[in-house]
PDB file of C-alpha atoms in Angstrom:
ATOM      1  CA  UNK A 549      15.298  17.275  17.173  1.00  0.00           C
ATOM      2  CA  UNK A 550      14.458  13.624  17.123  1.00  0.00           C
ATOM      3  CA  UNK A 551      15.980  10.581  18.756  1.00  0.00           C
ATOM      4  CA  UNK A 552      15.462   6.821  18.604  1.00  0.00           C
ATOM      5  CA  UNK A 553      15.608   5.734  22.236  1.00  0.00           C
ATOM      6  CA  UNK A 554      15.505   2.082  23.351  1.00  0.00           C
ATOM      7  CA  UNK A 555      11.714   2.243  23.825  1.00  0.00           C
ATOM      8  CA  UNK A 556      10.283   5.052  21.720  1.00  0.00           C
ATOM      9  CA  UNK A 557      10.698   7.765  19.118  1.00  0.00           C
ATOM     10  CA  UNK A 558      11.096  11.184  20.728  1.00  0.00           C
ATOM     11  CA  UNK A 559      10.615  14.416  18.758  1.00  0.00           C
ATOM     12  CA  UNK A 560      11.203  17.868  20.245  1.00  0.00           C
ATOM     13  CA  UNK A 561      10.342  21.175  18.548  1.00  0.00           C
ATOM     14  CA  UNK A 562       9.645  24.822  19.276  1.00  0.00           C
ATOM     15  CA  UNK A 563      11.524  27.801  20.680  1.00  0.00           C
ATOM     16  CA  UNK A 564       8.902  29.917  22.443  1.00  0.00           C
ATOM     17  CA  UNK A 565       6.383  27.117  22.861  1.00  0.00           C
ATOM     18  CA  UNK A 566       8.321  23.909  23.217  1.00  0.00           C
ATOM     19  CA  UNK A 567       6.751  20.547  22.479  1.00  0.00           C
ATOM     20  CA  UNK A 568       7.929  17.001  22.992  1.00  0.00           C
ATOM     21  CA  UNK A 569       6.225  13.949  21.500  1.00  0.00           C
ATOM     22  CA  UNK A 570       7.080  10.371  22.415  1.00  0.00           C
ATOM     23  CA  UNK A 571       5.732   7.463  20.343  1.00  0.00           C
ATOM     24  CA  UNK A 572       6.369   3.881  21.534  1.00  0.00           C
ATOM     25  CA  UNK A 573       7.633   1.727  18.698  1.00  0.00           C
ATOM     26  CA  UNK A 574       4.883  -0.831  19.232  1.00  0.00           C
ATOM     27  CA  UNK A 575       2.221   1.834  18.547  1.00  0.00           C
ATOM     28  CA  UNK A 576       3.580   2.861  15.155  1.00  0.00           C
ATOM     29  CA  UNK A 577       1.000   2.180  12.455  1.00  0.00           C
ATOM     30  CA  UNK A 578       2.536   3.636   9.300  1.00  0.00           C
ATOM     31  CA  UNK A 579       5.663   5.515   8.263  1.00  0.00           C
ATOM     32  CA  UNK A 580       5.194   7.795   5.270  1.00  0.00           C
ATOM     33  CA  UNK A 581       7.501  10.046   3.264  1.00  0.00           C
ATOM     34  CA  UNK A 582       6.246  13.236   1.572  1.00  0.00           C
ATOM     35  CA  UNK A 583       8.083  15.434  -0.918  1.00  0.00           C
ATOM     36  CA  UNK A 584       6.523  18.777  -1.796  1.00  0.00           C
ATOM     37  CA  UNK A 585       7.870  20.567  -4.891  1.00  0.00           C
ATOM     38  CA  UNK A 586       9.975  23.046  -2.909  1.00  0.00           C
ATOM     39  CA  UNK A 587      11.221  20.276  -0.624  1.00  0.00           C
ATOM     40  CA  UNK A 588      12.284  18.257  -3.647  1.00  0.00           C
ATOM     41  CA  UNK A 589      14.305  21.213  -4.947  1.00  0.00           C
ATOM     42  CA  UNK A 590      15.996  21.571  -1.549  1.00  0.00           C
ATOM     43  CA  UNK A 591      16.740  17.843  -1.367  1.00  0.00           C
ATOM     44  CA  UNK A 592      14.716  17.278   1.805  1.00  0.00           C
ATOM     45  CA  UNK A 593      11.558  15.324   2.693  1.00  0.00           C
ATOM     46  CA  UNK A 594       9.018  15.138   5.515  1.00  0.00           C
ATOM     47  CA  UNK A 595       8.626  11.856   7.353  1.00  0.00           C
ATOM     48  CA  UNK A 596       5.305  11.338   9.137  1.00  0.00           C
ATOM     49  CA  UNK A 597       4.669   8.645  11.722  1.00  0.00           C
ATOM     50  CA  UNK A 598       1.101   7.484  12.335  1.00  0.00           C
ATOM     51  CA  UNK A 599      -0.154   5.429  15.245  1.00  0.00           C
ATOM     52  CA  UNK A 600      -3.267   3.338  15.744  1.00  0.00           C
ATOM     53  CA  UNK A 601      -4.952   6.317  17.374  1.00  0.00           C
ATOM     54  CA  UNK A 602      -6.012   7.913  14.109  1.00  0.00           C
ATOM     55  CA  UNK A 603      -5.373   8.548  10.436  1.00  0.00           C
ATOM     56  CA  UNK A 604      -3.541  11.844  10.846  1.00  0.00           C
ATOM     57  CA  UNK A 605       0.160  12.027  11.440  1.00  0.00           C
ATOM     58  CA  UNK A 606       0.996  11.933  15.135  1.00  0.00           C
ATOM     59  CA  UNK A 607       4.605  12.994  14.595  1.00  0.00           C
ATOM     60  CA  UNK A 608       6.186  14.891  11.719  1.00  0.00           C
ATOM     61  CA  UNK A 609       9.946  14.877  11.257  1.00  0.00           C
ATOM     62  CA  UNK A 610      10.640  17.715   8.847  1.00  0.00           C
ATOM     63  CA  UNK A 611      13.627  18.670   6.742  1.00  0.00           C
ATOM     64  CA  UNK A 612      15.099  15.167   6.600  1.00  0.00           C
ATOM     65  CA  UNK A 613      17.678  14.726   3.875  1.00  0.00           C
ATOM     66  CA  UNK A 614      16.315  12.628   1.028  1.00  0.00           C
ATOM     67  CA  UNK A 615      19.094  10.049   1.284  1.00  0.00           C
ATOM     68  CA  UNK A 616      18.554   9.688   5.055  1.00  0.00           C
ATOM     69  CA  UNK A 617      14.769   9.228   4.945  1.00  0.00           C
ATOM     70  CA  UNK A 618      14.720   5.570   3.751  1.00  0.00           C
ATOM     71  CA  UNK A 619      17.263   4.593   6.415  1.00  0.00           C
ATOM     72  CA  UNK A 620      15.285   6.345   9.139  1.00  0.00           C
ATOM     73  CA  UNK A 621      12.070   4.707   7.976  1.00  0.00           C
ATOM     74  CA  UNK A 622      13.727   1.289   7.957  1.00  0.00           C
ATOM     75  CA  UNK A 623      15.127   1.882  11.441  1.00  0.00           C
ATOM     76  CA  UNK A 624      11.651   2.723  12.747  1.00  0.00           C
ATOM     77  CA  UNK A 625      10.154  -0.301  10.976  1.00  0.00           C
ATOM     78  CA  UNK A 626      12.808  -2.556  12.511  1.00  0.00           C
ATOM     79  CA  UNK A 627      12.165  -1.114  15.958  1.00  0.00           C
ATOM     80  CA  UNK A 628       8.420  -1.590  15.486  1.00  0.00           C
ATOM     81  CA  UNK A 629       8.875  -5.235  14.501  1.00  0.00           C
ATOM     82  CA  UNK A 630      11.090  -5.922  17.511  1.00  0.00           C
ATOM     83  CA  UNK A 631       8.668  -4.165  19.845  1.00  0.00           C
ATOM     84  CA  UNK A 632       5.783  -6.227  18.499  1.00  0.00           C
ATOM     85  CA  UNK A 633       7.695  -9.496  18.876  1.00  0.00           C
ATOM     86  CA  UNK A 634       8.967  -8.649  22.376  1.00  0.00           C
ATOM     87  CA  UNK A 635       5.527  -7.565  23.531  1.00  0.00           C
ATOM     88  CA  UNK A 636       6.844  -5.036  26.018  1.00  0.00           C
ATOM     89  CA  UNK A 637       7.805  -2.318  23.545  1.00  0.00           C
ATOM     90  CA  UNK A 638      11.457  -2.416  24.600  1.00  0.00           C
ATOM     91  CA  UNK A 639      13.951  -2.509  21.774  1.00  0.00           C
ATOM     92  CA  UNK A 640      17.335  -1.034  21.067  1.00  0.00           C
ATOM     93  CA  UNK A 641      16.628   0.885  17.865  1.00  0.00           C
ATOM     94  CA  UNK A 642      19.890   2.776  17.939  1.00  0.00           C
ATOM     95  CA  UNK A 643      21.900  -0.426  17.604  1.00  0.00           C
ATOM     96  CA  UNK A 644      20.043  -1.623  14.524  1.00  0.00           C
ATOM     97  CA  UNK A 645      21.828  -1.589  11.201  1.00  0.00           C
ATOM     98  CA  UNK A 646      19.021  -0.922   8.752  1.00  0.00           C
ATOM     99  CA  UNK A 647      19.575  -1.127   5.033  1.00  0.00           C
ATOM    100  CA  UNK A 648      18.266   1.573   2.771  1.00  0.00           C
ATOM    101  CA  UNK A 649      15.034   0.598   1.059  1.00  0.00           C
ATOM    102  CA  UNK A 650      15.018   1.948  -2.512  1.00  0.00           C
ATOM    103  CA  UNK A 651      11.776   3.037  -4.121  1.00  0.00           C
ATOM    104  CA  UNK A 652      11.869   0.046  -6.507  1.00  0.00           C
ATOM    105  CA  UNK A 653      12.371  -2.565  -3.757  1.00  0.00           C
ATOM    106  CA  UNK A 654       9.854  -5.363  -3.322  1.00  0.00           C
ATOM    107  CA  UNK A 655       7.534  -7.200  -5.677  1.00  0.00           C
ATOM    108  CA  UNK A 656       5.648  -4.900  -8.033  1.00  0.00           C
ATOM    109  CA  UNK A 657       1.918  -5.568  -7.689  1.00  0.00           C
ATOM    110  CA  UNK A 658       0.434  -2.662  -9.646  1.00  0.00           C
ATOM    111  CA  UNK A 659       1.710   0.248 -11.704  1.00  0.00           C
ATOM    112  CA  UNK A 660      -0.116   2.797 -13.823  1.00  0.00           C
ATOM    113  CA  UNK A 661       0.936   3.223 -17.428  1.00  0.00           C
ATOM    114  CA  UNK A 662       0.412   6.516 -19.244  1.00  0.00           C
ATOM    115  CA  UNK A 663      -2.779   5.381 -21.061  1.00  0.00           C
ATOM    116  CA  UNK A 664      -4.191   4.039 -17.788  1.00  0.00           C
ATOM    117  CA  UNK A 665      -3.333   7.304 -16.033  1.00  0.00           C
ATOM    118  CA  UNK A 666      -5.171   9.310 -18.705  1.00  0.00           C
ATOM    119  CA  UNK A 667      -8.158   6.968 -18.488  1.00  0.00           C
ATOM    120  CA  UNK A 668      -8.114   7.327 -14.701  1.00  0.00           C
ATOM    121  CA  UNK A 669      -8.360  11.093 -15.016  1.00  0.00           C
ATOM    122  CA  UNK A 670     -11.045  11.001 -17.709  1.00  0.00           C
ATOM    123  CA  UNK A 671     -13.297   8.750 -15.607  1.00  0.00           C
ATOM    124  CA  UNK A 672     -12.484  10.092 -12.149  1.00  0.00           C
ATOM    125  CA  UNK A 673     -14.945  11.604  -9.713  1.00  0.00           C
ATOM    126  CA  UNK A 674     -13.161  14.927 -10.121  1.00  0.00           C
ATOM    127  CA  UNK A 675     -15.089  15.629 -13.321  1.00  0.00           C
ATOM    128  CA  UNK A 676     -18.105  16.995 -11.429  1.00  0.00           C
ATOM    129  CA  UNK A 677     -16.227  19.486  -9.218  1.00  0.00           C
ATOM    130  CA  UNK A 678     -14.040  20.495 -12.145  1.00  0.00           C
ATOM    131  CA  UNK A 679     -17.159  21.160 -14.263  1.00  0.00           C
ATOM    132  CA  UNK A 680     -18.554  23.434 -11.559  1.00  0.00           C
ATOM    133  CA  UNK A 681     -15.260  25.305 -11.321  1.00  0.00           C
ATOM    134  CA  UNK A 682     -14.963  25.733 -15.091  1.00  0.00           C
ATOM    135  CA  UNK A 683     -18.598  26.815 -15.329  1.00  0.00           C
ATOM    136  CA  UNK A 684     -18.089  29.434 -12.635  1.00  0.00           C
ATOM    137  CA  UNK A 685     -14.954  30.650 -14.371  1.00  0.00           C
ATOM    138  CA  UNK A 686     -16.785  31.100 -17.659  1.00  0.00           C
ATOM    139  CA  UNK A 687     -19.784  32.692 -15.949  1.00  0.00           C
ATOM    140  CA  UNK A 688     -17.650  35.370 -14.327  1.00  0.00           C
ATOM    141  CA  UNK A 689     -15.274  35.649 -17.271  1.00  0.00           C
ATOM    142  CA  UNK A 690     -16.434  39.165 -18.004  1.00  0.00           C
ATOM    143  CA  UNK A 691     -15.199  40.305 -14.616  1.00  0.00           C
ATOM    144  CA  UNK A 692     -11.961  38.329 -14.740  1.00  0.00           C
ATOM    145  CA  UNK A 693     -10.704  39.069 -18.267  1.00  0.00           C
ATOM    146  CA  UNK A 694      -9.674  42.600 -19.303  1.00  0.00           C
ATOM    147  CA  UNK A 695     -12.251  44.646 -21.215  1.00  0.00           C
ATOM    148  CA  UNK A 696      -9.850  45.007 -24.146  1.00  0.00           C
ATOM    149  CA  UNK A 697     -10.067  41.234 -24.728  1.00  0.00           C
ATOM    150  CA  UNK A 698     -13.846  41.320 -24.975  1.00  0.00           C
ATOM    151  CA  UNK A 699     -13.678  44.259 -27.404  1.00  0.00           C
ATOM    152  CA  UNK A 700     -11.831  42.025 -29.877  1.00  0.00           C
ATOM    153  CA  UNK A 701     -14.616  39.404 -29.976  1.00  0.00           C
ATOM    154  CA  UNK A 702     -16.616  39.627 -33.263  1.00  0.00           C
ATOM    155  CA  UNK A 703     -19.981  40.035 -31.556  1.00  0.00           C
ATOM    156  CA  UNK A 704     -21.712  40.876 -34.826  1.00  0.00           C
ATOM    157  CA  UNK A 705     -20.909  37.420 -36.197  1.00  0.00           C
ATOM    158  CA  UNK A 706     -21.872  35.753 -32.934  1.00  0.00           C
ATOM    159  CA  UNK A 707     -25.318  37.330 -33.056  1.00  0.00           C
ATOM    160  CA  UNK A 708     -26.036  35.413 -36.263  1.00  0.00           C
ATOM    161  CA  UNK A 709     -25.876  32.131 -34.367  1.00  0.00           C
ATOM    162  CA  UNK A 710     -29.021  30.887 -32.728  1.00  0.00           C
ATOM    163  CA  UNK A 711     -29.339  30.727 -28.954  1.00  0.00           C
ATOM    164  CA  UNK A 712     -29.320  26.920 -29.158  1.00  0.00           C
ATOM    165  CA  UNK A 713     -25.975  26.923 -30.937  1.00  0.00           C
ATOM    166  CA  UNK A 714     -24.532  29.238 -28.333  1.00  0.00           C
ATOM    167  CA  UNK A 715     -25.700  26.985 -25.515  1.00  0.00           C
ATOM    168  CA  UNK A 716     -24.321  23.879 -27.225  1.00  0.00           C
ATOM    169  CA  UNK A 717     -21.010  25.593 -27.868  1.00  0.00           C
ATOM    170  CA  UNK A 718     -20.788  26.738 -24.251  1.00  0.00           C
ATOM    171  CA  UNK A 719     -21.580  23.252 -22.927  1.00  0.00           C
ATOM    172  CA  UNK A 720     -19.021  21.639 -25.219  1.00  0.00           C
ATOM    173  CA  UNK A 721     -16.415  24.166 -24.132  1.00  0.00           C
ATOM    174  CA  UNK A 722     -17.115  23.464 -20.466  1.00  0.00           C
ATOM    175  CA  UNK A 723     -17.010  19.707 -21.076  1.00  0.00           C
ATOM    176  CA  UNK A 724     -13.677  19.814 -22.908  1.00  0.00           C
ATOM    177  CA  UNK A 725     -12.059  22.084 -20.333  1.00  0.00           C
ATOM    178  CA  UNK A 726     -13.431  19.932 -17.521  1.00  0.00           C
ATOM    179  CA  UNK A 727     -12.001  16.717 -18.933  1.00  0.00           C
ATOM    180  CA  UNK A 728      -8.626  18.329 -19.565  1.00  0.00           C
ATOM    181  CA  UNK A 729      -8.403  19.816 -16.063  1.00  0.00           C
ATOM    182  CA  UNK A 730      -9.525  16.522 -14.470  1.00  0.00           C
ATOM    183  CA  UNK A 731      -6.948  14.546 -16.447  1.00  0.00           C
ATOM    184  CA  UNK A 732      -4.168  17.001 -15.586  1.00  0.00           C
ATOM    185  CA  UNK A 733      -5.100  17.024 -11.891  1.00  0.00           C
ATOM    186  CA  UNK A 734      -5.191  13.225 -11.727  1.00  0.00           C
ATOM    187  CA  UNK A 735      -1.876  12.950 -13.568  1.00  0.00           C
ATOM    188  CA  UNK A 736      -0.208  15.258 -11.050  1.00  0.00           C
ATOM    189  CA  UNK A 737      -1.677  13.347  -8.101  1.00  0.00           C
ATOM    190  CA  UNK A 738      -1.229   9.740  -9.253  1.00  0.00           C
ATOM    191  CA  UNK A 739       1.610  10.016 -11.755  1.00  0.00           C
ATOM    192  CA  UNK A 740       4.210   7.293 -11.222  1.00  0.00           C
ATOM    193  CA  UNK A 741       1.827   5.221  -9.080  1.00  0.00           C
ATOM    194  CA  UNK A 742       3.335   1.951  -7.877  1.00  0.00           C
ATOM    195  CA  UNK A 743       2.068  -0.623  -5.398  1.00  0.00           C
ATOM    196  CA  UNK A 744       4.740  -3.016  -4.134  1.00  0.00           C
ATOM    197  CA  UNK A 745       5.002  -5.698  -1.505  1.00  0.00           C
ATOM    198  CA  UNK A 746       8.133  -6.002   0.584  1.00  0.00           C
ATOM    199  CA  UNK A 747       7.900  -8.762   3.154  1.00  0.00           C
ATOM    200  CA  UNK A 748       4.953  -8.123   5.459  1.00  0.00           C
ATOM    201  CA  UNK A 749       4.216  -4.572   4.277  1.00  0.00           C
ATOM    202  CA  UNK A 750       2.835  -2.723   1.267  1.00  0.00           C
ATOM    203  CA  UNK A 751       4.723   0.171  -0.301  1.00  0.00           C
ATOM    204  CA  UNK A 752       2.723   2.826  -2.152  1.00  0.00           C
ATOM    205  CA  UNK A 753       4.178   5.783  -3.997  1.00  0.00           C
ATOM    206  CA  UNK A 754       2.583   8.323  -6.327  1.00  0.00           C
ATOM    207  CA  UNK A 755       2.654  11.976  -7.336  1.00  0.00           C
ATOM    208  CA  UNK A 756       4.584  14.041  -9.855  1.00  0.00           C
ATOM    209  CA  UNK A 757       4.930  17.301  -7.922  1.00  0.00           C
ATOM    210  CA  UNK A 758       3.972  16.302  -4.375  1.00  0.00           C
ATOM    211  CA  UNK A 759       5.655  12.904  -4.125  1.00  0.00           C
ATOM    212  CA  UNK A 760       4.233  10.553  -1.477  1.00  0.00           C
ATOM    213  CA  UNK A 761       5.535   7.207  -0.262  1.00  0.00           C
ATOM    214  CA  UNK A 762       3.519   5.193   2.244  1.00  0.00           C
ATOM    215  CA  UNK A 763       4.217   2.004   4.143  1.00  0.00           C
ATOM    216  CA  UNK A 764       1.295  -0.072   5.402  1.00  0.00           C
ATOM    217  CA  UNK A 765       1.753  -3.324   7.351  1.00  0.00           C
ATOM    218  CA  UNK A 766      -0.364  -6.051   5.758  1.00  0.00           C
ATOM    219  CA  UNK A 767      -1.311  -7.513   9.136  1.00  0.00           C
ATOM    220  CA  UNK A 768      -2.994  -4.230  10.124  1.00  0.00           C
ATOM    221  CA  UNK A 769      -5.337  -4.059   7.120  1.00  0.00           C
ATOM    222  CA  UNK A 770      -8.878  -4.223   8.487  1.00  0.00           C
ATOM    223  CA  UNK A 771     -10.974  -4.178   5.310  1.00  0.00           C
ATOM    224  CA  UNK A 772     -10.730  -4.118   1.515  1.00  0.00           C
ATOM    225  CA  UNK A 773     -13.388  -2.153  -0.381  1.00  0.00           C
ATOM    226  CA  UNK A 774     -13.996  -2.439  -4.126  1.00  0.00           C
ATOM    227  CA  UNK A 775     -15.901   0.447  -5.706  1.00  0.00           C
ATOM    228  CA  UNK A 776     -17.230   0.762  -9.253  1.00  0.00           C
ATOM    229  CA  UNK A 777     -17.883   4.278 -10.456  1.00  0.00           C
ATOM    230  CA  UNK A 778     -20.443   4.778 -13.181  1.00  0.00           C
ATOM    231  CA  UNK A 779     -17.979   6.089 -15.765  1.00  0.00           C
ATOM    232  CA  UNK A 780     -15.582   3.187 -15.195  1.00  0.00           C
ATOM    233  CA  UNK A 781     -18.058   0.342 -15.348  1.00  0.00           C
ATOM    234  CA  UNK A 782     -18.107   0.177 -19.189  1.00  0.00           C
ATOM    235  CA  UNK A 783     -14.315  -0.260 -19.153  1.00  0.00           C
ATOM    236  CA  UNK A 784     -14.387  -3.068 -16.563  1.00  0.00           C
ATOM    237  CA  UNK A 785     -12.404  -0.981 -14.077  1.00  0.00           C
ATOM    238  CA  UNK A 786     -12.834  -0.565 -10.333  1.00  0.00           C
ATOM    239  CA  UNK A 787     -11.231   1.210  -7.385  1.00  0.00           C
ATOM    240  CA  UNK A 788      -9.626  -0.789  -4.593  1.00  0.00           C
ATOM    241  CA  UNK A 789      -9.471   0.843  -1.173  1.00  0.00           C
ATOM    242  CA  UNK A 790      -8.107  -0.808   1.936  1.00  0.00           C
ATOM    243  CA  UNK A 791      -8.509   0.420   5.474  1.00  0.00           C
ATOM    244  CA  UNK A 792      -6.148  -0.095   8.372  1.00  0.00           C
ATOM    245  CA  UNK A 793      -6.484   0.685  12.052  1.00  0.00           C
ATOM    246  CA  UNK A 794      -4.872   4.065  11.451  1.00  0.00           C
ATOM    247  CA  UNK A 795      -6.877   5.202   8.416  1.00  0.00           C
ATOM    248  CA  UNK A 796      -7.917   4.433   4.866  1.00  0.00           C
ATOM    249  CA  UNK A 797      -5.694   4.291   1.819  1.00  0.00           C
ATOM    250  CA  UNK A 798      -6.781   4.287  -1.779  1.00  0.00           C
ATOM    251  CA  UNK A 799      -5.393   2.302  -4.657  1.00  0.00           C
ATOM    252  CA  UNK A 800      -5.553   2.859  -8.378  1.00  0.00           C
ATOM    253  CA  UNK A 801      -7.794   1.213 -10.915  1.00  0.00           C
ATOM    254  CA  UNK A 802      -7.785  -2.546 -11.043  1.00  0.00           C
ATOM    255  CA  UNK A 803      -9.128  -4.997 -13.561  1.00  0.00           C
TER     256      UNK A 803
END
């Protein structure tokens, strides 16, 4: 159960081991919404509330109906703003009349098109780990694939090829599979990426399967870091990452 009291957000959970968490509105750092694939099918989301104490979620409100999550987030944001302006953390959140914030609200600052998303995956830092995974998969392919599959391979024709050709073919196969897996992984993670500004906060959403929506107050941003990966330098692209008191958040490619 959760409740918005005049001073704080209170969340209670547990049957055998009961737990109660109370977060003062003035300590709220970010309010994020997560939708896992199964949660999306069920029409529910998970709302996480972070404080200035750290980057991990201090409070998770699970199984919130999708249509109720934006209103709850707006109610918490309103209570946080009032607590910050009052200075004593006392606000009547239950009497607020928040309006639902749609996902397309605010000024659009950055969005990833399909070509940009593919380029992001092809030049991402995931290429190295993906190459190691694909190489390991091919190395132990004899143990993974059924023996009947290997019996169908025309080994007599393969023996005609030189060892150099076999190595080149293997490397090209690993490279192609690596790029494809990296592109697919990046597309699932950052598909539909949008960065918007609504008043004094930034709204970030991305993900095709695991949908994530984050809210970061602009006033709490501590630093902005611009990184240029080797593969992206020829294309004039860079990564923008900004850090707040509660953690770091990454952005997509920028010109």
